[in-house]
PDB file of C-alpha atoms in Angstrom:
ATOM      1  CA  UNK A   1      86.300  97.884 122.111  1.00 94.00           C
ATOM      2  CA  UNK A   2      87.727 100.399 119.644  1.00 98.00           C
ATOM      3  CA  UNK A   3      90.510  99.238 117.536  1.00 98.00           C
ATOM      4  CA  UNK A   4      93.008 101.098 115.021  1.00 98.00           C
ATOM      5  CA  UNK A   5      94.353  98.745 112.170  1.00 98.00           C
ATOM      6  CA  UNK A   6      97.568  99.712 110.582  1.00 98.00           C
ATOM      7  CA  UNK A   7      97.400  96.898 108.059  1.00 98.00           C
ATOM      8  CA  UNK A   8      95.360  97.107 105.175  1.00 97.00           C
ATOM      9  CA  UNK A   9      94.373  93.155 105.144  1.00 97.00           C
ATOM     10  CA  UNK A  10      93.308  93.351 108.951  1.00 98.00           C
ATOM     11  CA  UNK A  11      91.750  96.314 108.377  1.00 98.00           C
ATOM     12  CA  UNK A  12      89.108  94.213 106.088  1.00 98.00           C
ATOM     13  CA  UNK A  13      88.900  91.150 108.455  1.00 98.00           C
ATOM     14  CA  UNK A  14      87.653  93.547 110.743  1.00 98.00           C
ATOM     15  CA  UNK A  15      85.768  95.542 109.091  1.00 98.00           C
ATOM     16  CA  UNK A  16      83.612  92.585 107.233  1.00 97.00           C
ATOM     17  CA  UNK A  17      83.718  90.723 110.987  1.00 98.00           C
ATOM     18  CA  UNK A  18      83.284  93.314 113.468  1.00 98.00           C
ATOM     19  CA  UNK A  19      82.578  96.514 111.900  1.00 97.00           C
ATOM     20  CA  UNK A  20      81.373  98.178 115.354  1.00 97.00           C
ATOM     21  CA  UNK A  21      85.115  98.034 116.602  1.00 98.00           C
ATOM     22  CA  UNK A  22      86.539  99.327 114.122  1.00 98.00           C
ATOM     23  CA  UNK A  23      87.386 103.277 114.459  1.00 98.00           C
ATOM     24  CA  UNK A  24      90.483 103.982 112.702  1.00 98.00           C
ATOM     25  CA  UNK A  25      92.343 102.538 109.270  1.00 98.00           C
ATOM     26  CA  UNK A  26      95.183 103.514 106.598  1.00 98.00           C
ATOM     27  CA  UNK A  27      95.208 105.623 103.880  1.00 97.00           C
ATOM     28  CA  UNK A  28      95.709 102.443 101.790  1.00 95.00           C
ATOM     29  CA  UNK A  29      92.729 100.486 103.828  1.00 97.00           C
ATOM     30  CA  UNK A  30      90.612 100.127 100.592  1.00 95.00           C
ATOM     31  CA  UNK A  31      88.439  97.142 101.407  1.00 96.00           C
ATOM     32  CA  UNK A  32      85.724  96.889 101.980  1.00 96.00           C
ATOM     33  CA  UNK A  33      84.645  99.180  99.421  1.00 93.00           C
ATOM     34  CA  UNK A  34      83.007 102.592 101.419  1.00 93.00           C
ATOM     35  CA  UNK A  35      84.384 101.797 104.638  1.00 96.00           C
ATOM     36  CA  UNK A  36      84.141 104.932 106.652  1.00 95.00           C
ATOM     37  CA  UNK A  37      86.881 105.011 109.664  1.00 97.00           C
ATOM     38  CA  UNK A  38      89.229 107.758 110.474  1.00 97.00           C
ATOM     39  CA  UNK A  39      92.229 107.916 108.768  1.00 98.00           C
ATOM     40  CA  UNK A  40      95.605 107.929 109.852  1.00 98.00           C
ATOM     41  CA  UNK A  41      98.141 108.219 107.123  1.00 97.00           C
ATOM     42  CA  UNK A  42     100.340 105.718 105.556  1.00 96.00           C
ATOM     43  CA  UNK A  43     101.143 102.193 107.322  1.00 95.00           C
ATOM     44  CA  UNK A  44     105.001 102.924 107.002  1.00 94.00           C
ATOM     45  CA  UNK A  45     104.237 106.510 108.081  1.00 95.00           C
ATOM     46  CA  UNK A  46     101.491 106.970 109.989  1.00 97.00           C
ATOM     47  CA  UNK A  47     100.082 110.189 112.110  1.00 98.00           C
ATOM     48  CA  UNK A  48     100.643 108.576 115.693  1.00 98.00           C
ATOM     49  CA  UNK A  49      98.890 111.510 117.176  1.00 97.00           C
ATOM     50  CA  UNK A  50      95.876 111.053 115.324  1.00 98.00           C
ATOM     51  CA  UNK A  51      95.982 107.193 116.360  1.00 98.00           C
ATOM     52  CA  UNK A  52      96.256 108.652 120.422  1.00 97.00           C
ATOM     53  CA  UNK A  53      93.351 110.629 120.038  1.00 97.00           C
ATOM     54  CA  UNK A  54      91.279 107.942 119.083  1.00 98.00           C
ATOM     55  CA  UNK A  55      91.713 106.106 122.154  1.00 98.00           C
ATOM     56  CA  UNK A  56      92.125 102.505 120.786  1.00 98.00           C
ATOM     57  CA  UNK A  57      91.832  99.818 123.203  1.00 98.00           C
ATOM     58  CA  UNK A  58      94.059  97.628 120.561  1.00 98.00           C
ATOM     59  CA  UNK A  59      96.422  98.753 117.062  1.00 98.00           C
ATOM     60  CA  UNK A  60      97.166  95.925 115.032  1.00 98.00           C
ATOM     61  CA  UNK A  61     100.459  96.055 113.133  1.00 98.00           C
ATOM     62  CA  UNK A  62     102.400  93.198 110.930  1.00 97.00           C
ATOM     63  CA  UNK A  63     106.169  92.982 110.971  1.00 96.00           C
ATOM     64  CA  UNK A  64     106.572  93.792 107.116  1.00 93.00           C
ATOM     65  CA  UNK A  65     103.585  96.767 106.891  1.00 94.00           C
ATOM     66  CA  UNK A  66     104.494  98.953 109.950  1.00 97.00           C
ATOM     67  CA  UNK A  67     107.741 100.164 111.298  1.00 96.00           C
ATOM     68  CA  UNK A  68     109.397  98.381 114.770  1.00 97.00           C
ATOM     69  CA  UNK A  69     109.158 102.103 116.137  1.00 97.00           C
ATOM     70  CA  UNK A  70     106.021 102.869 115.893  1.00 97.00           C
ATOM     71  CA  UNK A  71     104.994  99.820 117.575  1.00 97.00           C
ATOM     72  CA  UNK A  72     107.510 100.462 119.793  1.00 98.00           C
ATOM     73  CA  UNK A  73     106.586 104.438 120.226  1.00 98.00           C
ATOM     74  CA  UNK A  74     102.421 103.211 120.538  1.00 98.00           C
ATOM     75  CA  UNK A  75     103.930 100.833 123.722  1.00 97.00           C
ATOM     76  CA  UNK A  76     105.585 103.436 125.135  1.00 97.00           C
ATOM     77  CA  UNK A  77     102.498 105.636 125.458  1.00 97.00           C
ATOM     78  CA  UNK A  78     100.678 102.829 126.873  1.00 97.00           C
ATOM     79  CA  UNK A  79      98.723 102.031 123.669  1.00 97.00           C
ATOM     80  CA  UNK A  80      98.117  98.054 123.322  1.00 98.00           C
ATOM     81  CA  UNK A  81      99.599  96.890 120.806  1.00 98.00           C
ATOM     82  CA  UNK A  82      98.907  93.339 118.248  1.00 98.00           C
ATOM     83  CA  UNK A  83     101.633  92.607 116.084  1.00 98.00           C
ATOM     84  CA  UNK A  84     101.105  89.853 112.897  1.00 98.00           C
ATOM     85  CA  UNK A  85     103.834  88.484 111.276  1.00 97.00           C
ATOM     86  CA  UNK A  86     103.046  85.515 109.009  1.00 97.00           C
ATOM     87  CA  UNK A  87     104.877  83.141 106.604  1.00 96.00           C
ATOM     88  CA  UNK A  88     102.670  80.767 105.170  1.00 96.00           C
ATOM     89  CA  UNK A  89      99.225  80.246 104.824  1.00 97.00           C
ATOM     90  CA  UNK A  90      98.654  77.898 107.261  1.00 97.00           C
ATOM     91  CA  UNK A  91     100.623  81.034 110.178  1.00 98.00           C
ATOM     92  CA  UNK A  92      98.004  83.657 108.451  1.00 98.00           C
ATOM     93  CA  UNK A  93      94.887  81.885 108.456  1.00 98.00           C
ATOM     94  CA  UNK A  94      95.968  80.986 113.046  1.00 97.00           C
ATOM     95  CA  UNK A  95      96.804  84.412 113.193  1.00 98.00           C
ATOM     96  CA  UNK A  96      93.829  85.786 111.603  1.00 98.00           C
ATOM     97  CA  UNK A  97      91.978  83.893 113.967  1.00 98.00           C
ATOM     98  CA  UNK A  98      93.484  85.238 116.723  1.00 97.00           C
ATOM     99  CA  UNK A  99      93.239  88.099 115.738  1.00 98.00           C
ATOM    100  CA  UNK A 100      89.658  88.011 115.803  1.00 98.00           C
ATOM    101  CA  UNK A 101      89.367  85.929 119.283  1.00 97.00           C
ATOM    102  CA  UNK A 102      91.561  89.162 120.551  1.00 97.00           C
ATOM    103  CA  UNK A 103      88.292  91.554 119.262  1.00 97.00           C
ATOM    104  CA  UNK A 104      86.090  89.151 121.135  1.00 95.00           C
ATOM    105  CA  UNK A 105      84.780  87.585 118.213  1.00 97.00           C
ATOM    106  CA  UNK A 106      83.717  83.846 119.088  1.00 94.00           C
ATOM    107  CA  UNK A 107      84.010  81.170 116.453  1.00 92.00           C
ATOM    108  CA  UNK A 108      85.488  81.724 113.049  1.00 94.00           C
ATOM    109  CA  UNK A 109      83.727  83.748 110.795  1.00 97.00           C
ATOM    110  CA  UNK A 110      82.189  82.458 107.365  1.00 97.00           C
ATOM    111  CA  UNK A 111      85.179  83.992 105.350  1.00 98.00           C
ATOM    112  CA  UNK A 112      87.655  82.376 107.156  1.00 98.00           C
ATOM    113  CA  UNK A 113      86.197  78.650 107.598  1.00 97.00           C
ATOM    114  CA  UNK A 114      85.877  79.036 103.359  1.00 97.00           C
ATOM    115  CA  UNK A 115      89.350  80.169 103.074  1.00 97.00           C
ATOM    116  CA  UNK A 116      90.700  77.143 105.760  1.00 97.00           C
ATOM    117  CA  UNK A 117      88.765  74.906 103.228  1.00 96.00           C
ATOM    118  CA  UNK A 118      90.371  76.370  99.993  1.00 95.00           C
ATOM    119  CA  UNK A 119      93.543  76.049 101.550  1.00 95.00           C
ATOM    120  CA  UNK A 120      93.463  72.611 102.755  1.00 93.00           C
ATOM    121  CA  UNK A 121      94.669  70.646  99.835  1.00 76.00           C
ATOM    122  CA  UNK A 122      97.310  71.465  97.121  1.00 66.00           C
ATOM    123  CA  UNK A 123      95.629  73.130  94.349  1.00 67.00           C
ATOM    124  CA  UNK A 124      98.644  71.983  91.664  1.00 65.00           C
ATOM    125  CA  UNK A 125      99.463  68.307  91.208  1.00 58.00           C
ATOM    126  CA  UNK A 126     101.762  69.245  88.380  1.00 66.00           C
ATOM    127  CA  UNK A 127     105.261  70.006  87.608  1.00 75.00           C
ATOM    128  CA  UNK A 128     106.143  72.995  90.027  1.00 86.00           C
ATOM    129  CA  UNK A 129     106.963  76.188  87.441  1.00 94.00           C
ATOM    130  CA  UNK A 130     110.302  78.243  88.206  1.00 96.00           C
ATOM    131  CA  UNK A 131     109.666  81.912  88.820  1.00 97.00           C
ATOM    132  CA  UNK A 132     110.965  85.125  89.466  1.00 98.00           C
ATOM    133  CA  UNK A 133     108.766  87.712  91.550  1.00 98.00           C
ATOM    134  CA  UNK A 134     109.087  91.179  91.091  1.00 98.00           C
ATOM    135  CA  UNK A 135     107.444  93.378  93.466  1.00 97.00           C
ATOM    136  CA  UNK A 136     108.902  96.866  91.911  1.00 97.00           C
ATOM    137  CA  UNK A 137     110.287  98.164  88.948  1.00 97.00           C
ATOM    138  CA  UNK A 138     113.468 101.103  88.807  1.00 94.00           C
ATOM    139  CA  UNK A 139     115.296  99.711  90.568  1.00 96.00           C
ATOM    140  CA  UNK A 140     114.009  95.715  90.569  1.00 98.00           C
ATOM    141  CA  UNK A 141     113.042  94.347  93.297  1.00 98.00           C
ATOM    142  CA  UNK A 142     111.719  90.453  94.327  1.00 98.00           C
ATOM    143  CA  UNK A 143     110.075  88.271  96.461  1.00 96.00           C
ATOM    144  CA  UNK A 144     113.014  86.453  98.420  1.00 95.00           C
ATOM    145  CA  UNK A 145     112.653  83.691 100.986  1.00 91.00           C
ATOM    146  CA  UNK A 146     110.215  83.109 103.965  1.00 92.00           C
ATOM    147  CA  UNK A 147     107.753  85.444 102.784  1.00 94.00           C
ATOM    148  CA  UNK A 148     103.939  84.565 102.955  1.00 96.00           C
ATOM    149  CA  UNK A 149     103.681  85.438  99.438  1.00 97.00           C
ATOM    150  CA  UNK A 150     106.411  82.655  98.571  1.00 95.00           C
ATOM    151  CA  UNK A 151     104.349  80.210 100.370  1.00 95.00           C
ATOM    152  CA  UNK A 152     100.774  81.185  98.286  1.00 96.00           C
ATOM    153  CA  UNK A 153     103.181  80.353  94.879  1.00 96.00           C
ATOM    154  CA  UNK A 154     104.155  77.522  96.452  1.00 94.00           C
ATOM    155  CA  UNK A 155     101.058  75.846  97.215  1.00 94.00           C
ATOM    156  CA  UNK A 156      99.802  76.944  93.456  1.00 94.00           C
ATOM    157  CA  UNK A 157     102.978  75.185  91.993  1.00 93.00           C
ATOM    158  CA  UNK A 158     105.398  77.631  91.208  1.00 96.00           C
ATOM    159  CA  UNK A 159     108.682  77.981  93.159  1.00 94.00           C
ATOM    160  CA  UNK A 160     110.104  81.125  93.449  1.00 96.00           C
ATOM    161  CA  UNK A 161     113.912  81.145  92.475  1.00 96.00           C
ATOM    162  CA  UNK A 162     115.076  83.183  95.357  1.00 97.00           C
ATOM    163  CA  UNK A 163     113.327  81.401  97.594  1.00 94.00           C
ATOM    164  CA  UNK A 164     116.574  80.359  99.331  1.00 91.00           C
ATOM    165  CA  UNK A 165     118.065  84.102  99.525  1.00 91.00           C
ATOM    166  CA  UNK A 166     118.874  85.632 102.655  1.00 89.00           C
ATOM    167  CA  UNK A 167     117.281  88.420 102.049  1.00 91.00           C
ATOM    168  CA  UNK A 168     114.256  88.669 101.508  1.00 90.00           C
ATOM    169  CA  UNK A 169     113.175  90.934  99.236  1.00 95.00           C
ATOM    170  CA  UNK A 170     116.813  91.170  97.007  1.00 97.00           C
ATOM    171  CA  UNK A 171     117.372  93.391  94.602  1.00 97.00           C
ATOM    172  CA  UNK A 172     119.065  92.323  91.568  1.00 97.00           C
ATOM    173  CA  UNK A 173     120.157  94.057  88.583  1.00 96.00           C
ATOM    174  CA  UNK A 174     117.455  92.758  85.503  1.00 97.00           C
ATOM    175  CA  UNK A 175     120.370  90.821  84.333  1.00 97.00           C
ATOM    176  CA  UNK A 176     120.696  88.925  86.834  1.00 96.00           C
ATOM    177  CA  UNK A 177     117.184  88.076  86.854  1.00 96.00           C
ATOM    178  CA  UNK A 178     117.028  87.055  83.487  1.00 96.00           C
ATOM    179  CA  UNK A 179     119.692  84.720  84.395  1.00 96.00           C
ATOM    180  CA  UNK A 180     117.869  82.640  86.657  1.00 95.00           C
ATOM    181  CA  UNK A 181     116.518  81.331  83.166  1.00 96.00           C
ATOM    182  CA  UNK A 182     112.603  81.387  85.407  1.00 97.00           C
ATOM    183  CA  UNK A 183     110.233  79.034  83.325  1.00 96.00           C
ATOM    184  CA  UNK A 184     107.462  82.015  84.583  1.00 97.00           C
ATOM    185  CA  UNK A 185     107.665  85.620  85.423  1.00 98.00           C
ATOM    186  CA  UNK A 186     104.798  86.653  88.157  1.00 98.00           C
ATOM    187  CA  UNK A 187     103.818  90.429  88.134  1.00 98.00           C
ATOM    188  CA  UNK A 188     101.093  91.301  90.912  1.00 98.00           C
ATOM    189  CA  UNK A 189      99.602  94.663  90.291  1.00 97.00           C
ATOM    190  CA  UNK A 190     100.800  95.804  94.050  1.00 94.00           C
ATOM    191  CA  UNK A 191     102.536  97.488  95.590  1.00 93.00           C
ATOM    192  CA  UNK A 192     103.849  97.930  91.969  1.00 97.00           C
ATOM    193  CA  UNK A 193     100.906  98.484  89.569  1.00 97.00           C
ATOM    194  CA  UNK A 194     102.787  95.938  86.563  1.00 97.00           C
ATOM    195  CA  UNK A 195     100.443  96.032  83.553  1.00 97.00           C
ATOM    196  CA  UNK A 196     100.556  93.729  80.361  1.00 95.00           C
ATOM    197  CA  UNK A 197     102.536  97.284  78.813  1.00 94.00           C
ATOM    198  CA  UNK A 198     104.959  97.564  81.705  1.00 96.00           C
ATOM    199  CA  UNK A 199     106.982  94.631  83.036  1.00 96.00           C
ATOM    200  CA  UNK A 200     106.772  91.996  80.431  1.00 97.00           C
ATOM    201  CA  UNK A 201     108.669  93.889  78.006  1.00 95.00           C
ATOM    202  CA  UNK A 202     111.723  93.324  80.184  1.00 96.00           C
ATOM    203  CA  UNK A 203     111.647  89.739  79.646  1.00 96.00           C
ATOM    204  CA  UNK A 204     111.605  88.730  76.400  1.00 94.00           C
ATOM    205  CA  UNK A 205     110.666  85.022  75.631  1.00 94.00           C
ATOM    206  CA  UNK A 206     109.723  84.326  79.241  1.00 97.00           C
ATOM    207  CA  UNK A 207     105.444  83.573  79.639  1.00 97.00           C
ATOM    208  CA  UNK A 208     104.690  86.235  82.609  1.00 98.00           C
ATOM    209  CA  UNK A 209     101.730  85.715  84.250  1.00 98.00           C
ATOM    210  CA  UNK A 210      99.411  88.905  85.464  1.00 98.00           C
ATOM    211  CA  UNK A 211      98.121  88.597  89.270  1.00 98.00           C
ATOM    212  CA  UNK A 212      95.816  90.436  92.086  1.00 98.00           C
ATOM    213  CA  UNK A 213      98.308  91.490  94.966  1.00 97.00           C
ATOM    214  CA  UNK A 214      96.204  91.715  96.997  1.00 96.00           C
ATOM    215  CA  UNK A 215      95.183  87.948  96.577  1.00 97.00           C
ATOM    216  CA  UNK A 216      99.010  86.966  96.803  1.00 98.00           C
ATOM    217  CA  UNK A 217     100.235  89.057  99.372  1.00 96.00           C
ATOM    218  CA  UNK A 218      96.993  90.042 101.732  1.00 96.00           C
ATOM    219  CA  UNK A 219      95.904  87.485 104.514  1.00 96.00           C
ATOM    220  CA  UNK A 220      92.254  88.196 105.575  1.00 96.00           C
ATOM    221  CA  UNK A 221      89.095  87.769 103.536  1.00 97.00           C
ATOM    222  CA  UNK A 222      90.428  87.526 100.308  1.00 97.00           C
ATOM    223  CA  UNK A 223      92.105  84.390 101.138  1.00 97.00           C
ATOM    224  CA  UNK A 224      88.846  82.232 100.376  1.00 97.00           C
ATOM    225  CA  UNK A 225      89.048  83.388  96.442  1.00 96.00           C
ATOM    226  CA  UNK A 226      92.783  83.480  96.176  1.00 97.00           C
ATOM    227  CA  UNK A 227      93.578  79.902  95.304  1.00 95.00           C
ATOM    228  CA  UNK A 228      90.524  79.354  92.389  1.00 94.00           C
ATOM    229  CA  UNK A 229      91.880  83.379  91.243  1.00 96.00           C
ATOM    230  CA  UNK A 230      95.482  83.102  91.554  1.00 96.00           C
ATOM    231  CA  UNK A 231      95.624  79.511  89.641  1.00 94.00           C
ATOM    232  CA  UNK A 232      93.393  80.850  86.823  1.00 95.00           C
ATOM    233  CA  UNK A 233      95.796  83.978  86.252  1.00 97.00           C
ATOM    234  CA  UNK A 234      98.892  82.024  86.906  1.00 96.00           C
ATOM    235  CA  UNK A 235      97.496  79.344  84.112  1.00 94.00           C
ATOM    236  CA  UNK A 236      96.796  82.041  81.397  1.00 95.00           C
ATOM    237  CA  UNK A 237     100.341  84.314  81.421  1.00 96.00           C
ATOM    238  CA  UNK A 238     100.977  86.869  78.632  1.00 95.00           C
ATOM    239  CA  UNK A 239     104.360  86.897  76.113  1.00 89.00           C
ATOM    240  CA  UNK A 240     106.402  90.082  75.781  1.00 84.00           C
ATOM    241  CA  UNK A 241     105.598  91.625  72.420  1.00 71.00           C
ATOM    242  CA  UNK A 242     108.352  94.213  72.707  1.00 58.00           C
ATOM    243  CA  UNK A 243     112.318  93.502  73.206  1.00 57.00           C
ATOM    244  CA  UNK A 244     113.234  94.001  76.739  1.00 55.00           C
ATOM    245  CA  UNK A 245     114.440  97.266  77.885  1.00 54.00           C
ATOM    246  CA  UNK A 246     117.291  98.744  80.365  1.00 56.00           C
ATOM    247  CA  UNK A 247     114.767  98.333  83.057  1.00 66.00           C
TER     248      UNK A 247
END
């Protein structure tokens, strides 16, 4: 089988599963560390041409990496085609393994048995935390409702205050964010690199807590460490030392 994965997260499953299958990846396919594939441009964007040539018996897409027209353009030329699209943990980790039954992989890998077990109880007994979720900065934009990353918060005790917006990734002014009076600010480092110098500052008072993207928002083998990771950063948040800017 040769596969082509247009999703940076399947792209590792893969590639720490079934390595020999795997013949083409993203520009932004940067685990595991080394991994030598073709490339084929961004997952919005990428070079469909180059994916032809490789003669993929399977590309696997998600819903909120790739575009509904390349999927749609891949079908056309008779390319098959595996579209993800998960919402909560529980949907990932199925669909991972599904994923992996589709490569002809039989059983569940090590990774993902650990990461069913890390996921099978709630990791925060306490008083569920209030936050806002910014995923970019100029202009501001958050983590709205039914979104898998919504879910990982949930299940580490913090509720995302737009989890009941239609959209869902909104973009409100900064504001109206600050308005939401969130008991937590969460900053991941992707796809917007927030540092302890550049995101805090725009909420001053407000504990904001510093976490891996790629833990909150990626479902493959990263899921085994995210809860113990996640928990740790969301436990140890950093204040604002500056008074919050225009944005």
């Amino acid at each position: 089988m040769r596969v082509v994965s247009l999703v940076p997260s399947l792209t590792e499953a893969v590639a720490v599963t079934v390595p020999e299958v795997l013949v083409g990846a993203t520009d932004w396919c940067v685990h595991p560390a080394g991994l030598d594939v073709e490339r084929v441009g961004g997952s919005k964007y990428p070079d469909l041409d180059r994916v032809r040539t490789l003669r993929p018996d399977l590309v696997l897409l998600n819903v909120e990496e790739n575009r509904r027209a390349d999927a749609d353009a891949l079908t056309a030329a008779g390319v098959p085609v595996l579209v993800t699209y998960p919402r909560t943990v529980p949907q990932a980790l199925d669909e991972l393994a599904g994923v992996l039954a589709a490569l002809g992989v039989t059983g569940e890998p090590g990774w993902l048995r650990d990461a069913r077990r890390a996921w099978a109880a709630p990791i925060c007994a306490g008083t569920a935390r209030r936050a806002v979720v910014p995923v970019w900065r100029r202009p501001w934009v958050v983590l709205g409702g039914d979104t898998f990353a919504g879910d990982v918060l949930r299940r580490l005790g913090v509720v995302n205050v737009y989890d009941d917006d239609p959209d869902r990734y909104p973009r409100p002014d900064l504001d109206a964010l600050r308005a939401r009076r969130p008991d937590l600010v969460v900053l991941p480092d992707e796809p917007y690199a927030f540092t302890a110098d550049d995101g805090p500052d725009a909420f001053p008072g407000v504990p904001c807590a510093l976490v891996s993207g790629r833990h909150l928002t990626w479902y493959g083998p990263s899921l085994a460490e995210a809860p113990a990771l996640l928990a740790a950063q969301l436990a140890t948040p950093v204040w604002p030392t500056a008074p919050g800017g225009p944005g």
